[in-house]
């Protein structure tokens, strides 16, 4: 088993690093994932009589295989010492963003901010990843994944807090700038996930990462609707 030079983040669990985060020999989590994926692949590719699935049955197999792969990767993320915490952070951030994004524009308009200023806010948030992506990449390449993830996470949270308590356009702009500093969080965590996953599972890891983020984003609007109905029912009862 080859090892790389120790990085500044060396420690236990997801803070441990061996350069690119991947050992040449698979760990216990990787071997368990191999077993799960292979067993399901054999079961799905053949029918009850042992014949290979074809046509419509093959399409059904593909759907079931995709769902099974996503479940396997979710378990892999949850049990992998280097991935559990970053994945939890990014999925919570995705769900939280889906809760406030549908109402943010109305909140800003209620503060008296013009449509042009709302465009400026969007520009400030979007400019952050463009400017800072090379800087985050520089630190990730040198093993500072702990600081890269936590700094971007902290900036996202602080920026959202500033925007949430804003009473004028100045605080809104300040919050947008701070959010821009943390906006690369998704790319930072995805880079870490890719580096910490063995090459043979890397495409599945990226797919599961995106599916998890998208799933949490889609859960946001229904959650808002449910809360709104409950609030309306309570207010109507009072």
Short mmCIF file of C-alpha atoms in Angstrom, two decimals:
data_model
loop_
_atom_site.label_atom_id
_atom_site.label_comp_id
_atom_site.label_asym_id
_atom_site.label_seq_id
_atom_site.Cartn_x
_atom_site.Cartn_y
_atom_site.Cartn_z
CA UNK A 1 0.00 0.00 0.00
CA UNK A 2 1.49 3.30 -1.06
CA UNK A 3 1.18 6.38 1.07
CA UNK A 4 1.64 10.05 0.30
CA UNK A 5 3.34 12.65 2.50
CA UNK A 6 1.32 13.78 5.48
CA UNK A 7 -0.75 16.90 5.01
CA UNK A 8 -1.47 19.78 7.41
CA UNK A 9 -4.88 18.23 8.16
CA UNK A 10 -3.51 14.93 9.44
CA UNK A 11 -5.68 13.50 12.20
CA UNK A 12 -8.47 11.04 12.85
CA UNK A 13 -11.63 10.39 10.87
CA UNK A 14 -12.44 12.74 8.00
CA UNK A 15 -9.61 15.05 9.05
CA UNK A 16 -7.05 12.39 8.21
CA UNK A 17 -5.30 12.83 4.89
CA UNK A 18 -2.69 10.99 2.91
CA UNK A 19 -2.18 13.47 0.13
CA UNK A 20 -4.96 12.73 -2.35
CA UNK A 21 -7.12 11.01 0.31
CA UNK A 22 -7.10 7.62 -1.45
CA UNK A 23 -5.13 4.51 -0.51
CA UNK A 24 -4.19 2.06 -3.23
CA UNK A 25 -5.72 -0.72 -1.13
CA UNK A 26 -9.45 -0.42 -0.53
CA UNK A 27 -10.64 0.07 3.03
CA UNK A 28 -13.43 -1.81 4.76
CA UNK A 29 -16.07 0.63 3.48
CA UNK A 30 -14.88 0.23 -0.12
CA UNK A 31 -14.88 -3.57 0.06
CA UNK A 32 -18.40 -3.59 1.56
CA UNK A 33 -19.58 -1.31 -1.26
CA UNK A 34 -18.02 -3.63 -3.84
CA UNK A 35 -19.90 -6.59 -2.37
CA UNK A 36 -23.24 -4.76 -2.32
CA UNK A 37 -22.97 -3.48 -5.87
CA UNK A 38 -21.82 -6.80 -7.35
CA UNK A 39 -24.51 -8.87 -5.61
CA UNK A 40 -27.30 -6.56 -6.77
CA UNK A 41 -25.90 -6.42 -10.31
CA UNK A 42 -26.04 -10.21 -10.66
CA UNK A 43 -29.54 -10.39 -9.19
CA UNK A 44 -30.90 -7.62 -11.43
CA UNK A 45 -29.34 -8.74 -14.71
CA UNK A 46 -31.03 -12.16 -14.69
CA UNK A 47 -34.62 -13.24 -14.27
CA UNK A 48 -36.04 -15.83 -11.90
CA UNK A 49 -35.23 -18.56 -14.43
CA UNK A 50 -31.69 -17.35 -14.90
CA UNK A 51 -32.28 -15.74 -18.32
CA UNK A 52 -30.72 -12.38 -19.11
CA UNK A 53 -33.24 -9.52 -19.00
CA UNK A 54 -34.09 -7.85 -22.34
CA UNK A 55 -36.30 -5.08 -23.74
CA UNK A 56 -38.68 -3.48 -21.27
CA UNK A 57 -37.45 -5.76 -18.51
CA UNK A 58 -33.96 -4.41 -19.12
CA UNK A 59 -35.18 -0.83 -18.70
CA UNK A 60 -36.78 -1.80 -15.41
CA UNK A 61 -33.51 -3.41 -14.37
CA UNK A 62 -31.66 -0.20 -15.22
CA UNK A 63 -34.01 1.88 -13.05
CA UNK A 64 -33.76 -0.54 -10.14
CA UNK A 65 -30.00 -0.75 -10.55
CA UNK A 66 -29.71 3.06 -10.46
CA UNK A 67 -31.86 3.28 -7.31
CA UNK A 68 -29.83 0.53 -5.67
CA UNK A 69 -26.56 2.25 -6.53
CA UNK A 70 -27.80 5.49 -4.97
CA UNK A 71 -28.81 3.68 -1.78
CA UNK A 72 -25.43 1.94 -1.65
CA UNK A 73 -23.59 5.23 -2.08
CA UNK A 74 -25.71 6.90 0.61
CA UNK A 75 -24.71 4.13 3.01
CA UNK A 76 -21.11 4.45 1.85
CA UNK A 77 -21.12 8.19 2.56
CA UNK A 78 -22.71 7.68 5.99
CA UNK A 79 -20.18 5.06 7.09
CA UNK A 80 -17.03 6.46 5.47
CA UNK A 81 -14.90 8.25 8.06
CA UNK A 82 -13.67 10.88 5.59
CA UNK A 83 -17.00 11.61 3.89
CA UNK A 84 -19.83 11.44 6.45
CA UNK A 85 -19.42 14.95 7.91
CA UNK A 86 -18.80 16.84 4.62
CA UNK A 87 -21.73 15.09 2.92
CA UNK A 88 -24.01 15.87 5.88
CA UNK A 89 -22.95 19.53 5.70
CA UNK A 90 -23.63 19.85 1.98
CA UNK A 91 -26.99 18.10 2.09
CA UNK A 92 -28.16 20.27 4.99
CA UNK A 93 -26.96 23.35 3.10
CA UNK A 94 -28.85 22.23 -0.02
CA UNK A 95 -32.06 21.71 1.94
CA UNK A 96 -31.67 25.00 3.79
CA UNK A 97 -31.05 26.87 0.57
CA UNK A 98 -34.20 25.40 -0.97
CA UNK A 99 -36.22 26.71 1.99
CA UNK A 100 -35.22 30.35 1.68
CA UNK A 101 -34.57 30.72 -2.06
CA UNK A 102 -38.30 30.86 -3.06
CA UNK A 103 -38.96 33.76 -0.68
CA UNK A 104 -35.67 35.68 -0.79
CA UNK A 105 -36.74 37.94 -3.65
CA UNK A 106 -39.98 38.90 -1.90
CA UNK A 107 -38.03 39.60 1.28
CA UNK A 108 -35.64 41.90 -0.57
CA UNK A 109 -38.47 43.75 -2.31
CA UNK A 110 -40.16 44.21 1.05
CA UNK A 111 -36.99 45.95 2.28
CA UNK A 112 -37.39 48.48 -0.52
CA UNK A 113 -34.58 47.10 -2.66
CA UNK A 114 -35.04 47.67 -6.40
CA UNK A 115 -34.90 45.03 -9.11
CA UNK A 116 -31.54 46.41 -10.25
CA UNK A 117 -30.12 46.06 -6.75
CA UNK A 118 -31.40 42.48 -6.60
CA UNK A 119 -29.41 41.86 -9.77
CA UNK A 120 -26.35 43.35 -8.06
CA UNK A 121 -26.85 40.96 -5.15
CA UNK A 122 -26.95 38.00 -7.51
CA UNK A 123 -23.81 39.22 -9.25
CA UNK A 124 -21.91 39.53 -5.96
CA UNK A 125 -22.88 35.99 -4.96
CA UNK A 126 -21.97 34.57 -8.38
CA UNK A 127 -18.66 36.41 -8.57
CA UNK A 128 -17.36 34.74 -5.40
CA UNK A 129 -16.88 31.24 -6.84
CA UNK A 130 -15.33 32.64 -10.03
CA UNK A 131 -12.73 34.63 -8.11
CA UNK A 132 -12.12 32.23 -5.21
CA UNK A 133 -12.27 28.83 -6.94
CA UNK A 134 -8.54 28.88 -7.80
CA UNK A 135 -7.70 29.85 -4.21
CA UNK A 136 -9.78 27.04 -2.72
CA UNK A 137 -8.29 24.65 -5.26
CA UNK A 138 -4.79 25.73 -4.25
CA UNK A 139 -5.45 24.91 -0.59
CA UNK A 140 -7.21 21.62 -1.42
CA UNK A 141 -4.22 20.52 -3.50
CA UNK A 142 -2.00 21.11 -0.50
CA UNK A 143 -4.14 19.08 1.89
CA UNK A 144 -6.01 21.90 3.66
CA UNK A 145 -9.39 20.26 3.10
CA UNK A 146 -10.47 20.81 6.72
CA UNK A 147 -10.01 24.57 6.51
CA UNK A 148 -11.36 24.81 2.96
CA UNK A 149 -14.61 23.09 3.90
CA UNK A 150 -15.14 24.83 7.21
CA UNK A 151 -14.23 28.32 5.95
CA UNK A 152 -16.61 28.06 3.01
CA UNK A 153 -19.32 26.59 5.27
CA UNK A 154 -18.87 29.37 7.83
CA UNK A 155 -19.01 32.05 5.14
CA UNK A 156 -22.25 30.62 3.74
CA UNK A 157 -23.89 30.58 7.17
CA UNK A 158 -22.65 34.03 8.16
CA UNK A 159 -23.73 35.56 4.84
CA UNK A 160 -27.22 34.08 5.13
CA UNK A 161 -27.45 35.38 8.69
CA UNK A 162 -26.48 38.90 7.61
CA UNK A 163 -29.05 38.82 4.85
CA UNK A 164 -31.71 37.47 7.20
CA UNK A 165 -31.28 40.30 9.74
CA UNK A 166 -30.76 43.01 7.11
CA UNK A 167 -32.80 46.17 7.46
CA UNK A 168 -31.36 48.04 4.48
CA UNK A 169 -29.49 47.46 1.23
CA UNK A 170 -26.07 47.83 2.87
CA UNK A 171 -26.46 44.71 5.00
CA UNK A 172 -27.95 42.87 2.05
CA UNK A 173 -24.90 43.71 -0.06
CA UNK A 174 -22.57 42.75 2.79
CA UNK A 175 -24.36 39.44 3.18
CA UNK A 176 -24.08 38.79 -0.57
CA UNK A 177 -20.33 39.40 -0.49
CA UNK A 178 -19.88 37.02 2.44
CA UNK A 179 -22.08 34.37 0.78
CA UNK A 180 -19.87 34.73 -2.29
CA UNK A 181 -16.88 33.78 -0.16
CA UNK A 182 -18.68 30.60 0.90
CA UNK A 183 -20.44 29.78 -2.38
CA UNK A 184 -17.62 27.43 -3.53
CA UNK A 185 -18.68 25.06 -0.69
CA UNK A 186 -20.40 22.67 -3.10
CA UNK A 187 -17.34 22.47 -5.37
CA UNK A 188 -14.99 22.13 -2.40
CA UNK A 189 -16.94 19.22 -0.90
CA UNK A 190 -17.38 17.54 -4.30
CA UNK A 191 -13.62 17.78 -4.89
CA UNK A 192 -12.98 16.21 -1.48
CA UNK A 193 -15.51 13.44 -2.15
CA UNK A 194 -13.91 12.66 -5.51
CA UNK A 195 -10.42 12.57 -4.03
CA UNK A 196 -11.44 10.37 -1.09
CA UNK A 197 -13.25 7.82 -3.28
CA UNK A 198 -11.39 5.03 -5.11
CA UNK A 199 -11.29 5.61 -8.89
CA UNK A 200 -13.56 2.64 -9.64
CA UNK A 201 -16.36 4.23 -7.56
CA UNK A 202 -15.70 7.88 -8.41
CA UNK A 203 -18.42 8.26 -11.04
CA UNK A 204 -20.97 6.74 -8.65
CA UNK A 205 -19.83 9.06 -5.87
CA UNK A 206 -20.26 12.15 -8.05
CA UNK A 207 -23.68 10.94 -9.20
CA UNK A 208 -24.81 10.23 -5.63
CA UNK A 209 -23.53 13.63 -4.50
CA UNK A 210 -25.58 15.42 -7.17
CA UNK A 211 -28.67 13.25 -6.63
CA UNK A 212 -28.53 13.92 -2.89
CA UNK A 213 -28.22 17.68 -3.40
CA UNK A 214 -31.04 17.72 -5.98
CA UNK A 215 -33.25 15.60 -3.75
CA UNK A 216 -32.82 17.96 -0.82
CA UNK A 217 -33.50 20.97 -3.05
CA UNK A 218 -36.75 19.36 -4.25
CA UNK A 219 -37.84 18.68 -0.66
CA UNK A 220 -37.72 22.39 0.23
CA UNK A 221 -40.83 23.80 -1.57
CA UNK A 222 -43.16 21.03 -0.34
CA UNK A 223 -41.87 21.60 3.20
CA UNK A 224 -42.61 25.32 2.88
CA UNK A 225 -46.11 24.56 1.58
CA UNK A 226 -46.79 22.18 4.45
CA UNK A 227 -45.64 24.72 7.05
CA UNK A 228 -47.68 27.45 5.37
CA UNK A 229 -50.84 25.32 5.48
CA UNK A 230 -50.27 24.51 9.15
CA UNK A 231 -49.74 28.19 9.99
CA UNK A 232 -52.87 29.19 8.06
CA UNK A 233 -54.92 26.52 9.83
CA UNK A 234 -53.68 27.69 13.23
CA UNK A 235 -54.33 31.35 12.41
CA UNK A 236 -57.78 30.50 11.05
CA UNK A 237 -58.62 28.52 14.17
CA UNK A 238 -57.57 31.45 16.37
#
